Short mmCIF file of C-alpha atoms in Angstrom, two decimals:
data_model
loop_
_atom_site.label_atom_id
_atom_site.label_comp_id
_atom_site.label_asym_id
_atom_site.label_seq_id
_atom_site.Cartn_x
_atom_site.Cartn_y
_atom_site.Cartn_z
CA UNK A 1 73.24 141.45 144.40
CA UNK A 2 74.30 144.81 143.09
CA UNK A 3 73.61 146.71 139.86
CA UNK A 4 75.25 146.22 136.30
CA UNK A 5 76.77 148.89 134.95
CA UNK A 6 78.64 147.84 131.11
CA UNK A 7 82.04 149.56 130.21
CA UNK A 8 82.60 150.98 126.29
CA UNK A 9 85.81 151.37 125.64
CA UNK A 10 86.52 154.11 122.25
CA UNK A 11 90.10 154.18 122.83
CA UNK A 12 91.15 153.19 119.57
CA UNK A 13 88.56 155.94 117.99
CA UNK A 14 87.70 159.13 120.39
CA UNK A 15 91.58 158.52 122.34
CA UNK A 16 93.76 158.13 119.19
CA UNK A 17 92.20 161.99 117.99
CA UNK A 18 94.51 162.96 120.74
CA UNK A 19 97.08 165.32 119.95
CA UNK A 20 100.70 162.77 118.70
CA UNK A 21 98.65 159.86 119.07
CA UNK A 22 99.03 157.61 116.69
CA UNK A 23 98.76 153.86 116.49
CA UNK A 24 99.91 151.09 113.73
CA UNK A 25 97.15 148.37 112.93
CA UNK A 26 99.64 146.03 115.13
CA UNK A 27 99.68 147.98 118.24
CA UNK A 28 96.50 148.43 117.95
CA UNK A 29 95.64 145.24 118.46
CA UNK A 30 97.36 144.49 121.20
CA UNK A 31 95.47 147.55 122.85
CA UNK A 32 92.68 144.92 122.10
CA UNK A 33 93.82 142.06 123.66
CA UNK A 34 94.97 144.79 127.11
CA UNK A 35 91.33 146.06 127.32
CA UNK A 36 89.69 142.27 126.93
CA UNK A 37 91.56 141.27 129.50
CA UNK A 38 90.22 144.25 132.07
CA UNK A 39 87.05 142.20 130.50
CA UNK A 40 85.51 146.19 130.21
CA UNK A 41 82.30 144.82 127.78
CA UNK A 42 82.58 146.41 124.78
CA UNK A 43 85.70 147.64 122.50
CA UNK A 44 85.27 150.37 119.71
CA UNK A 45 87.55 149.29 117.39
CA UNK A 46 87.20 152.20 115.15
CA UNK A 47 86.01 154.26 112.65
CA UNK A 48 85.04 150.75 109.88
CA UNK A 49 84.58 153.63 106.58
CA UNK A 50 87.72 156.06 107.79
CA UNK A 51 91.48 154.77 107.04
CA UNK A 52 93.24 152.43 105.42
CA UNK A 53 94.35 152.19 108.70
CA UNK A 54 91.16 151.07 110.73
CA UNK A 55 90.31 148.83 107.76
CA UNK A 56 93.73 146.62 108.68
CA UNK A 57 92.54 146.98 112.34
CA UNK A 58 89.31 145.36 111.30
CA UNK A 59 91.08 143.10 108.60
CA UNK A 60 93.30 141.58 111.56
CA UNK A 61 90.34 140.98 114.23
CA UNK A 62 88.58 139.16 112.07
CA UNK A 63 90.38 136.09 112.59
CA UNK A 64 91.07 137.45 116.70
CA UNK A 65 89.27 135.45 119.99
CA UNK A 66 88.24 137.78 122.56
CA UNK A 67 87.97 136.83 125.84
CA UNK A 68 85.38 139.20 127.33
CA UNK A 69 84.36 141.84 125.28
CA UNK A 70 82.63 142.72 122.69
CA UNK A 71 83.88 144.35 119.45
CA UNK A 72 81.96 147.41 118.32
CA UNK A 73 82.18 149.57 114.16
CA UNK A 74 81.76 153.29 114.17
CA UNK A 75 79.94 155.33 111.60
CA UNK A 76 77.28 157.84 111.41
CA UNK A 77 74.06 158.25 109.91
CA UNK A 78 73.16 158.28 106.58
CA UNK A 79 73.74 160.86 104.37
CA UNK A 80 71.15 163.27 103.30
CA UNK A 81 68.74 162.60 100.43
CA UNK A 82 69.64 158.81 100.20
CA UNK A 83 68.54 156.04 101.72
CA UNK A 84 70.84 153.99 104.65
CA UNK A 85 70.25 150.75 102.48
CA UNK A 86 72.31 152.95 100.15
CA UNK A 87 74.52 154.69 101.77
CA UNK A 88 78.51 152.83 101.86
CA UNK A 89 79.09 153.77 104.59
CA UNK A 90 76.26 151.83 106.67
CA UNK A 91 76.38 149.25 103.81
CA UNK A 92 79.99 148.02 104.75
CA UNK A 93 79.35 147.93 108.23
CA UNK A 94 75.95 145.61 107.42
CA UNK A 95 78.36 143.37 105.75
CA UNK A 96 81.02 142.74 108.71
CA UNK A 97 81.77 140.45 111.28
CA UNK A 98 81.27 142.87 113.70
CA UNK A 99 78.79 142.52 116.03
CA UNK A 100 77.61 145.67 118.04
CA UNK A 101 77.44 149.28 115.66
CA UNK A 102 77.85 152.64 117.19
CA UNK A 103 75.56 155.55 115.43
CA UNK A 104 77.04 158.71 115.72
CA UNK A 105 73.77 161.53 115.00
CA UNK A 106 72.77 165.20 115.61
CA UNK A 107 71.00 166.23 118.44
CA UNK A 108 71.93 169.88 118.37
CA UNK A 109 70.36 173.12 116.23
CA UNK A 110 73.08 174.34 116.39
CA UNK A 111 75.35 171.65 114.57
CA UNK A 112 72.02 170.87 111.49
CA UNK A 113 71.91 174.54 110.38
CA UNK A 114 76.10 174.37 110.25
CA UNK A 115 77.10 171.56 109.92
CA UNK A 116 74.74 168.26 108.45
CA UNK A 117 72.63 171.26 107.09
CA UNK A 118 69.60 169.39 107.05
CA UNK A 119 65.93 170.13 108.65
CA UNK A 120 65.12 168.74 112.63
CA UNK A 121 62.31 165.93 110.26
CA UNK A 122 65.23 164.97 108.14
CA UNK A 123 67.70 164.66 110.72
CA UNK A 124 65.20 162.51 112.55
CA UNK A 125 64.31 159.97 109.88
CA UNK A 126 68.16 159.90 109.02
CA UNK A 127 68.16 158.41 113.12
CA UNK A 128 65.14 155.99 112.72
CA UNK A 129 66.44 154.66 109.36
CA UNK A 130 69.95 153.66 109.90
CA UNK A 131 69.11 152.35 113.31
CA UNK A 132 66.43 151.07 111.67
CA UNK A 133 68.82 149.17 108.24
CA UNK A 134 71.50 148.32 111.04
CA UNK A 135 68.89 146.27 113.30
CA UNK A 136 67.25 144.57 109.90
CA UNK A 137 70.97 143.21 108.98
CA UNK A 138 71.63 141.33 112.52
CA UNK A 139 72.93 143.97 114.38
CA UNK A 140 73.19 145.07 117.72
CA UNK A 141 72.87 148.95 117.40
CA UNK A 142 74.49 151.68 119.96
CA UNK A 143 72.83 155.47 119.43
CA UNK A 144 75.26 157.70 121.28
CA UNK A 145 73.36 160.93 121.06
CA UNK A 146 76.11 164.06 120.06
CA UNK A 147 75.96 167.35 121.60
CA UNK A 148 73.22 165.89 123.45
CA UNK A 149 73.23 168.43 126.46
CA UNK A 150 73.71 171.48 124.58
CA UNK A 151 70.75 170.09 122.13
CA UNK A 152 68.42 169.21 125.53
CA UNK A 153 69.85 172.76 126.95
CA UNK A 154 68.67 174.76 123.81
CA UNK A 155 65.77 172.92 123.02
CA UNK A 156 64.65 170.02 125.46
CA UNK A 157 61.37 169.08 123.40
CA UNK A 158 63.80 168.09 120.05
CA UNK A 159 66.44 166.22 121.95
CA UNK A 160 64.68 164.08 123.76
CA UNK A 161 62.58 163.21 120.57
CA UNK A 162 65.72 162.82 118.47
CA UNK A 163 66.09 159.80 121.61
CA UNK A 164 63.06 158.66 121.84
CA UNK A 165 63.26 158.44 117.39
CA UNK A 166 67.36 155.84 118.12
CA UNK A 167 64.98 154.13 120.86
CA UNK A 168 62.20 153.48 119.04
CA UNK A 169 64.00 152.32 115.65
CA UNK A 170 65.93 149.57 117.80
CA UNK A 171 68.69 150.84 119.40
CA UNK A 172 69.49 148.81 122.12
CA UNK A 173 71.53 151.64 124.00
CA UNK A 174 71.15 154.98 123.22
CA UNK A 175 74.52 156.98 124.69
CA UNK A 176 73.95 161.16 125.84
CA UNK A 177 77.52 162.58 124.59
CA UNK A 178 78.84 165.56 126.70
CA UNK A 179 81.03 166.18 122.87
CA UNK A 180 81.84 170.06 123.65
CA UNK A 181 82.80 168.83 127.83
CA UNK A 182 80.82 172.04 128.32
CA UNK A 183 78.00 170.69 130.71
CA UNK A 184 78.61 170.60 134.58
CA UNK A 185 77.45 167.24 137.20
CA UNK A 186 74.09 168.84 138.15
CA UNK A 187 73.06 169.54 134.73
CA UNK A 188 74.00 165.89 133.54
CA UNK A 189 72.30 164.17 136.69
CA UNK A 190 68.71 166.31 135.43
CA UNK A 191 68.82 165.36 132.12
CA UNK A 192 70.51 162.22 132.67
CA UNK A 193 67.16 161.55 134.90
CA UNK A 194 64.70 163.40 133.14
CA UNK A 195 65.84 161.51 129.01
CA UNK A 196 65.93 158.19 131.34
CA UNK A 197 61.50 158.60 132.31
CA UNK A 198 61.50 159.89 128.31
CA UNK A 199 63.00 156.45 127.51
CA UNK A 200 61.18 154.06 130.17
CA UNK A 201 63.23 151.12 129.25
CA UNK A 202 62.66 151.03 125.93
CA UNK A 203 66.52 151.07 125.63
CA UNK A 204 69.63 151.43 127.24
CA UNK A 205 71.03 154.70 128.60
CA UNK A 206 74.52 155.58 127.98
CA UNK A 207 77.10 158.03 128.84
CA UNK A 208 79.53 159.71 126.99
CA UNK A 209 81.74 162.82 128.70
CA UNK A 210 84.57 164.78 127.84
CA UNK A 211 86.72 166.29 130.28
CA UNK A 212 87.07 170.37 128.67
CA UNK A 213 85.91 171.71 131.86
CA UNK A 214 87.51 168.80 134.42
CA UNK A 215 84.02 167.83 134.84
CA UNK A 216 84.54 164.07 132.26
CA UNK A 217 84.90 161.89 135.56
CA UNK A 218 82.15 162.90 138.16
CA UNK A 219 79.86 164.01 134.85
CA UNK A 220 79.73 159.85 134.54
CA UNK A 221 79.19 159.28 137.60
CA UNK A 222 76.28 161.53 137.99
CA UNK A 223 74.83 160.45 134.85
CA UNK A 224 74.80 156.81 135.82
CA UNK A 225 73.28 157.41 139.77
CA UNK A 226 70.92 159.12 137.29
CA UNK A 227 70.51 155.86 135.77
CA UNK A 228 73.24 155.12 132.74
CA UNK A 229 74.14 151.35 132.75
CA UNK A 230 76.91 152.01 130.32
CA UNK A 231 79.76 154.51 130.83
CA UNK A 232 81.84 155.35 127.55
CA UNK A 233 85.67 156.23 128.27
CA UNK A 234 89.08 155.20 127.24
CA UNK A 235 92.21 154.09 128.97
CA UNK A 236 94.20 157.42 130.76
CA UNK A 237 92.01 159.96 129.91
CA UNK A 238 93.08 159.49 125.59
CA UNK A 239 90.97 162.44 123.38
CA UNK A 240 90.89 164.99 121.61
CA UNK A 241 91.25 168.36 123.11
CA UNK A 242 91.26 167.96 127.08
CA UNK A 243 90.32 164.81 126.41
CA UNK A 244 87.42 161.32 127.54
CA UNK A 245 86.12 160.94 130.63
CA UNK A 246 88.47 158.67 132.05
CA UNK A 247 87.59 155.26 132.71
CA UNK A 248 91.02 154.05 134.95
CA UNK A 249 88.92 156.49 137.40
CA UNK A 250 85.93 155.95 136.49
CA UNK A 251 85.73 152.03 136.89
CA UNK A 252 86.87 151.81 140.32
CA UNK A 253 84.87 154.93 141.28
CA UNK A 254 81.90 153.05 140.46
CA UNK A 255 83.20 149.32 141.68
CA UNK A 256 84.98 150.13 144.58
CA UNK A 257 82.49 153.21 146.19
CA UNK A 258 78.94 152.73 145.22
CA UNK A 259 78.68 149.37 144.50
CA UNK A 260 78.25 148.83 141.04
CA UNK A 261 78.94 145.96 138.98
CA UNK A 262 81.67 146.70 136.33
CA UNK A 263 84.21 144.60 135.85
CA UNK A 264 85.15 141.33 138.16
CA UNK A 265 86.76 141.96 140.81
CA UNK A 266 90.38 139.46 140.17
CA UNK A 267 90.15 141.74 136.99
CA UNK A 268 90.05 145.31 138.18
CA UNK A 269 93.51 143.68 139.97
CA UNK A 270 95.13 144.57 136.47
CA UNK A 271 93.94 147.80 136.20
CA UNK A 272 97.18 149.91 136.67
CA UNK A 273 98.87 147.56 134.74
CA UNK A 274 96.73 147.63 131.82
CA UNK A 275 96.56 151.58 132.15
CA UNK A 276 100.70 151.64 132.44
CA UNK A 277 100.96 149.08 128.97
CA UNK A 278 98.44 151.03 127.25
CA UNK A 279 101.18 154.02 127.54
CA UNK A 280 104.05 152.08 126.91
CA UNK A 281 101.64 150.66 123.10
CA UNK A 282 100.90 154.75 122.59
CA UNK A 283 104.09 155.76 123.44
CA UNK A 284 102.42 158.08 126.56
CA UNK A 285 104.52 159.00 129.47
CA UNK A 286 102.50 157.65 132.27
CA UNK A 287 100.60 159.87 134.25
CA UNK A 288 102.26 160.14 137.92
CA UNK A 289 99.30 162.28 139.10
CA UNK A 290 96.75 159.84 138.18
CA UNK A 291 93.91 158.28 140.34
CA UNK A 292 94.40 154.77 140.94
CA UNK A 293 96.74 153.59 138.67
CA UNK A 294 99.24 157.16 138.72
CA UNK A 295 102.63 156.44 140.66
CA UNK A 296 101.49 158.51 143.25
CA UNK A 297 98.14 157.57 143.62
CA UNK A 298 99.19 155.81 146.96
CA UNK A 299 102.16 158.08 147.62
CA UNK A 300 103.30 158.97 151.33
CA UNK A 301 105.46 161.52 152.50
CA UNK A 302 104.63 163.36 155.17
CA UNK A 303 105.80 161.59 158.21
CA UNK A 304 102.56 162.12 160.66
CA UNK A 305 101.70 160.29 157.03
CA UNK A 306 103.21 157.34 157.07
CA UNK A 307 102.83 157.07 160.51
CA UNK A 308 98.90 156.81 160.07
CA UNK A 309 99.83 154.33 157.15
CA UNK A 310 101.06 152.28 158.99
CA UNK A 311 99.11 151.69 162.32
CA UNK A 312 95.73 151.87 159.87
CA UNK A 313 95.77 152.23 155.77
CA UNK A 314 92.36 153.71 155.86
CA UNK A 315 94.14 157.16 157.87
CA UNK A 316 95.27 158.15 154.36
CA UNK A 317 94.89 156.05 151.83
CA UNK A 318 90.52 155.51 150.24
CA UNK A 319 91.33 152.30 148.69
CA UNK A 320 93.23 149.44 149.42
CA UNK A 321 95.73 149.95 146.86
CA UNK A 322 95.36 146.21 145.87
CA UNK A 323 92.46 146.25 144.71
CA UNK A 324 93.50 148.18 142.00
CA UNK A 325 96.68 146.75 141.65
CA UNK A 326 99.04 149.16 142.33
CA UNK A 327 101.29 149.76 145.03
CA UNK A 328 102.10 151.95 148.28
CA UNK A 329 105.73 154.30 148.55
CA UNK A 330 106.47 155.45 151.64
CA UNK A 331 108.50 158.31 150.17
CA UNK A 332 111.57 159.58 151.68
CA UNK A 333 112.70 163.61 151.74
CA UNK A 334 114.02 165.90 154.91
CA UNK A 335 110.26 165.79 156.16
CA UNK A 336 110.39 162.31 156.81
CA UNK A 337 110.52 160.80 160.25
CA UNK A 338 111.90 157.47 161.81
CA UNK A 339 108.82 155.70 161.24
CA UNK A 340 108.57 156.35 156.98
CA UNK A 341 112.74 154.78 157.25
CA UNK A 342 111.23 151.37 159.93
CA UNK A 343 108.74 151.10 157.08
CA UNK A 344 111.04 151.20 153.84
CA UNK A 345 113.28 148.95 155.83
CA UNK A 346 110.78 146.64 156.94
CA UNK A 347 110.03 146.87 152.68
CA UNK A 348 113.43 145.75 152.04
CA UNK A 349 113.46 142.68 155.04
CA UNK A 350 116.10 144.86 157.32
CA UNK A 351 114.78 145.78 161.29
CA UNK A 352 116.23 148.59 162.38
CA UNK A 353 116.85 150.18 166.49
CA UNK A 354 115.26 153.98 166.86
CA UNK A 355 118.78 155.10 167.11
CA UNK A 356 119.70 153.37 163.67
CA UNK A 357 116.84 154.71 162.24
CA UNK A 358 117.47 158.50 163.36
CA UNK A 359 120.96 158.49 161.91
CA UNK A 360 119.35 157.72 158.33
CA UNK A 361 116.93 160.30 158.88
CA UNK A 362 119.76 163.10 159.91
CA UNK A 363 122.12 161.42 156.63
CA UNK A 364 118.72 162.12 154.70
CA UNK A 365 118.06 165.29 155.92
CA UNK A 366 122.11 166.00 155.08
CA UNK A 367 122.18 164.90 151.47
CA UNK A 368 118.78 167.07 150.83
CA UNK A 369 120.41 169.67 151.59
CA UNK A 370 123.25 168.89 149.13
CA UNK A 371 120.85 168.39 146.17
CA UNK A 372 120.12 164.86 146.36
CA UNK A 373 116.66 164.19 146.13
CA UNK A 374 115.38 160.37 147.54
CA UNK A 375 111.79 160.34 146.60
CA UNK A 376 112.60 159.85 143.55
CA UNK A 377 115.03 157.43 144.14
CA UNK A 378 114.41 154.36 146.34
CA UNK A 379 116.79 152.41 145.22
CA UNK A 380 119.37 154.68 146.15
CA UNK A 381 117.97 155.34 149.60
CA UNK A 382 117.53 150.93 150.47
CA UNK A 383 121.09 151.70 149.65
CA UNK A 384 121.65 154.25 152.21
CA UNK A 385 119.94 152.52 155.05
CA UNK A 386 122.49 149.70 154.51
CA UNK A 387 125.38 152.38 154.37
CA UNK A 388 124.58 153.52 157.51
CA UNK A 389 123.83 150.44 159.29
CA UNK A 390 126.23 148.88 158.35
CA UNK A 391 124.70 146.00 156.00
CA UNK A 392 126.11 147.87 153.05
CA UNK A 393 128.81 145.61 150.51
CA UNK A 394 130.01 146.82 147.68
CA UNK A 395 130.05 144.78 144.47
CA UNK A 396 133.27 146.67 143.70
CA UNK A 397 136.02 148.95 144.66
CA UNK A 398 136.94 151.24 142.12
CA UNK A 399 140.67 152.11 141.50
CA UNK A 400 139.45 154.75 138.85
CA UNK A 401 137.49 155.76 135.87
CA UNK A 402 138.27 157.74 132.40
CA UNK A 403 136.30 158.99 130.01
CA UNK A 404 137.74 160.01 126.79
CA UNK A 405 134.75 162.02 124.37
CA UNK A 406 136.59 162.60 120.93
CA UNK A 407 134.68 164.87 118.10
CA UNK A 408 136.88 164.04 114.27
CA UNK A 409 137.24 166.08 110.99
CA UNK A 410 133.85 164.57 109.79
CA UNK A 411 132.02 164.78 112.59
CA UNK A 412 131.99 162.11 113.95
CA UNK A 413 131.86 161.58 118.00
CA UNK A 414 133.69 158.31 119.62
CA UNK A 415 133.60 158.08 123.52
CA UNK A 416 135.60 155.51 125.04
CA UNK A 417 135.80 154.65 129.10
CA UNK A 418 138.49 153.09 131.23
CA UNK A 419 137.40 151.29 134.44
CA UNK A 420 139.87 149.50 136.80
CA UNK A 421 137.98 147.80 140.31
CA UNK A 422 138.51 145.21 142.21
CA UNK A 423 136.10 142.18 143.21
CA UNK A 424 137.05 139.30 145.01
CA UNK A 425 140.79 140.88 145.71
CA UNK A 426 141.42 140.18 141.79
CA UNK A 427 141.90 143.74 139.15
CA UNK A 428 139.68 143.74 136.45
CA UNK A 429 140.73 146.09 133.43
CA UNK A 430 138.34 146.78 131.17
CA UNK A 431 137.35 149.81 128.26
CA UNK A 432 134.91 150.06 125.78
CA UNK A 433 132.97 152.92 123.71
CA UNK A 434 129.36 154.07 123.81
CA UNK A 435 127.06 156.87 122.49
CA UNK A 436 128.63 159.07 125.16
CA UNK A 437 130.08 158.78 128.81
CA UNK A 438 127.19 157.61 130.22
CA UNK A 439 126.69 154.44 127.86
CA UNK A 440 130.76 153.75 127.92
CA UNK A 441 130.93 154.23 132.12
CA UNK A 442 127.73 151.77 131.47
CA UNK A 443 128.83 148.86 129.36
CA UNK A 444 132.84 149.23 130.69
CA UNK A 445 131.39 148.53 133.95
CA UNK A 446 128.86 145.26 133.24
CA UNK A 447 131.80 143.78 131.25
CA UNK A 448 134.34 144.12 134.18
CA UNK A 449 131.84 142.43 136.30
CA UNK A 450 129.39 140.57 134.47
CA UNK A 451 130.73 137.50 134.62
CA UNK A 452 130.69 138.10 138.41
CA UNK A 453 127.70 138.79 138.76
CA UNK A 454 125.47 137.31 135.71
CA UNK A 455 122.12 139.03 137.45
CA UNK A 456 123.32 142.63 135.94
CA UNK A 457 122.65 141.01 132.06
CA UNK A 458 119.35 141.48 133.26
CA UNK A 459 118.93 144.79 134.35
CA UNK A 460 118.80 147.95 131.73
CA UNK A 461 118.64 151.70 132.58
CA UNK A 462 115.56 152.77 130.97
CA UNK A 463 114.80 156.44 131.98
CA UNK A 464 118.08 159.31 132.44
CA UNK A 465 117.11 163.06 134.04
CA UNK A 466 119.58 166.07 134.81
CA UNK A 467 118.61 168.61 136.78
CA UNK A 468 120.63 171.71 137.48
CA UNK A 469 120.23 172.66 140.99
CA UNK A 470 122.06 176.45 140.86
CA UNK A 471 121.50 177.97 136.87
CA UNK A 472 122.98 181.04 138.36
CA UNK A 473 126.13 179.00 137.91
CA UNK A 474 126.21 178.41 134.32
CA UNK A 475 128.04 175.37 132.95
CA UNK A 476 130.00 175.20 136.55
CA UNK A 477 126.35 174.46 138.46
CA UNK A 478 125.92 171.23 140.15
CA UNK A 479 124.49 168.34 138.76
CA UNK A 480 121.28 166.00 140.32
CA UNK A 481 121.20 162.63 137.56
CA UNK A 482 117.84 160.26 138.58
CA UNK A 483 118.45 156.70 136.39
CA UNK A 484 115.45 154.77 136.52
CA UNK A 485 116.59 151.13 135.92
CA UNK A 486 114.76 147.86 135.90
CA UNK A 487 114.99 144.11 136.06
CA UNK A 488 111.67 143.12 133.74
CA UNK A 489 109.78 142.32 137.15
CA UNK A 490 111.01 146.05 139.42
CA UNK A 491 111.98 148.75 138.46
CA UNK A 492 113.90 151.62 140.79
CA UNK A 493 115.52 155.20 141.17
CA UNK A 494 118.97 155.95 141.67
CA UNK A 495 120.04 159.28 141.97
CA UNK A 496 123.92 160.80 141.96
CA UNK A 497 124.75 164.38 142.04
CA UNK A 498 127.95 166.50 141.59
CA UNK A 499 129.54 170.03 139.92
CA UNK A 500 130.35 166.86 137.24
CA UNK A 501 127.83 165.51 135.56
CA UNK A 502 129.80 162.82 134.71
CA UNK A 503 131.04 162.23 138.36
CA UNK A 504 126.74 162.19 139.26
CA UNK A 505 125.72 160.42 136.32
CA UNK A 506 128.56 157.71 137.25
CA UNK A 507 127.29 157.49 141.60
CA UNK A 508 123.31 157.09 139.98
CA UNK A 509 124.69 154.33 137.83
CA UNK A 510 126.74 152.81 140.39
CA UNK A 511 123.67 152.88 143.22
CA UNK A 512 121.58 151.54 140.19
CA UNK A 513 123.11 148.49 139.50
CA UNK A 514 124.26 147.73 142.98
CA UNK A 515 120.18 148.02 144.11
CA UNK A 516 119.48 145.52 141.28
CA UNK A 517 121.44 143.32 143.40
CA UNK A 518 119.94 143.74 146.60
CA UNK A 519 118.72 140.45 147.37
CA UNK A 520 115.04 141.64 148.39
CA UNK A 521 114.86 141.72 144.04
CA UNK A 522 114.14 139.11 141.91
CA UNK A 523 117.58 137.41 140.41
CA UNK A 524 119.66 138.74 142.64
CA UNK A 525 122.38 136.40 142.98
CA UNK A 526 125.97 135.70 145.09
CA UNK A 527 129.11 136.74 143.23
CA UNK A 528 129.92 134.01 141.20
CA UNK A 529 133.39 131.81 142.25
CA UNK A 530 136.27 133.50 140.80
CA UNK A 531 138.13 131.50 138.04
#
């Protein structure tokens, strides 16, 4: 049976210290349930006595039921010169419904001199008194030894006395914190092993690292190898400065590569979805290059790489994408060969002859020389395959479109689009207003063919990006427009390129709707009967 490593999530406290991070109590509650569904063992919900928002969250959580995770309230060791029982923050923790309490205390002489201004012996008493008080109140206590590695570096003996005081006072876990993110893996491993020897199972050993030196994940993993059996971190690595250790990287690394038991394997398949959901709740754009869960984590572009993947996925993939709920993506560009085209065609249910695949490759090279960029536009590429092989069926035939933008004396801007199209031998003329030319065209087009293609109502545009390709031409430059669309199940990208930004937008818009109607996407339907 594999050895267990417990996962302790600090997204809602440490993660919120990152720039621009702010969630309401209700949004934090959604994050709690998302992490609970993933199966992390501990969720640190916040600083119980810090602010009204955290207090509101704990009020909400008191009536919630978690399936897998245990809630943790965060706080600090008692203030100097008062007893733990008289410290209002500790009393609040002791009286709360939360079963687990995490206390942070000092380890580094620099902080004793400059921050708390207490002598080393008083600091030891602050640690022991606070933990003993909470354990006497029936709480399980996690002790975070703040700045442990700096303290160990400067005064090894005193740093070890601090963690020994915590363990002897009844802490269930003693967590070694690389609070400044300054420590490198070899030193983390050495110090963690020293603490494991010192404590000798008197308390469980945890690790909490930051990413200031780019080693947050590596430091967490080597600490586990040196004896730590609990890892603290945040989803997607949120946090102050350069962020915290990224649990969405650490968990699969420990479980899939080193064989530790972190979460149920079935739950691990929800890792990518959870990472993206938390990004969405936090209003953060997902990092496409994030290991395991990023959009590009299993994306292959070079023809040789794609050929290798087709023969054996182990040639260019370090784990099975399905193990973390990710998808394999085959990117299309001028570097692609016929193998990439064959592989993509197979994914969308088409079988291509070599001549057809070669023609698609030539067409991609031609279009990319003009400014197209198909690796970000899989929907447009799916349509391109069909166009080059005779499988393409347009949703309509365009007669004309027109956009009028008017700014009035009162400062209001009004945009109106009119389209004339043919569907199944019938002519449709529709006009619509929008908050811009693309929105107006989108609304007019949907008004014209929405009854014919009901599934279009499920398709929403979720991103719109513009890139100027030859800046030296100023306003006359060629423009590339990229759109992302979703039907709530699948998401795809489309592209348009033109010297006219509205024409480029129209091309991408039409592709987004036609790609969403392909039979390989959920809900696609045949045209409704004409009335």
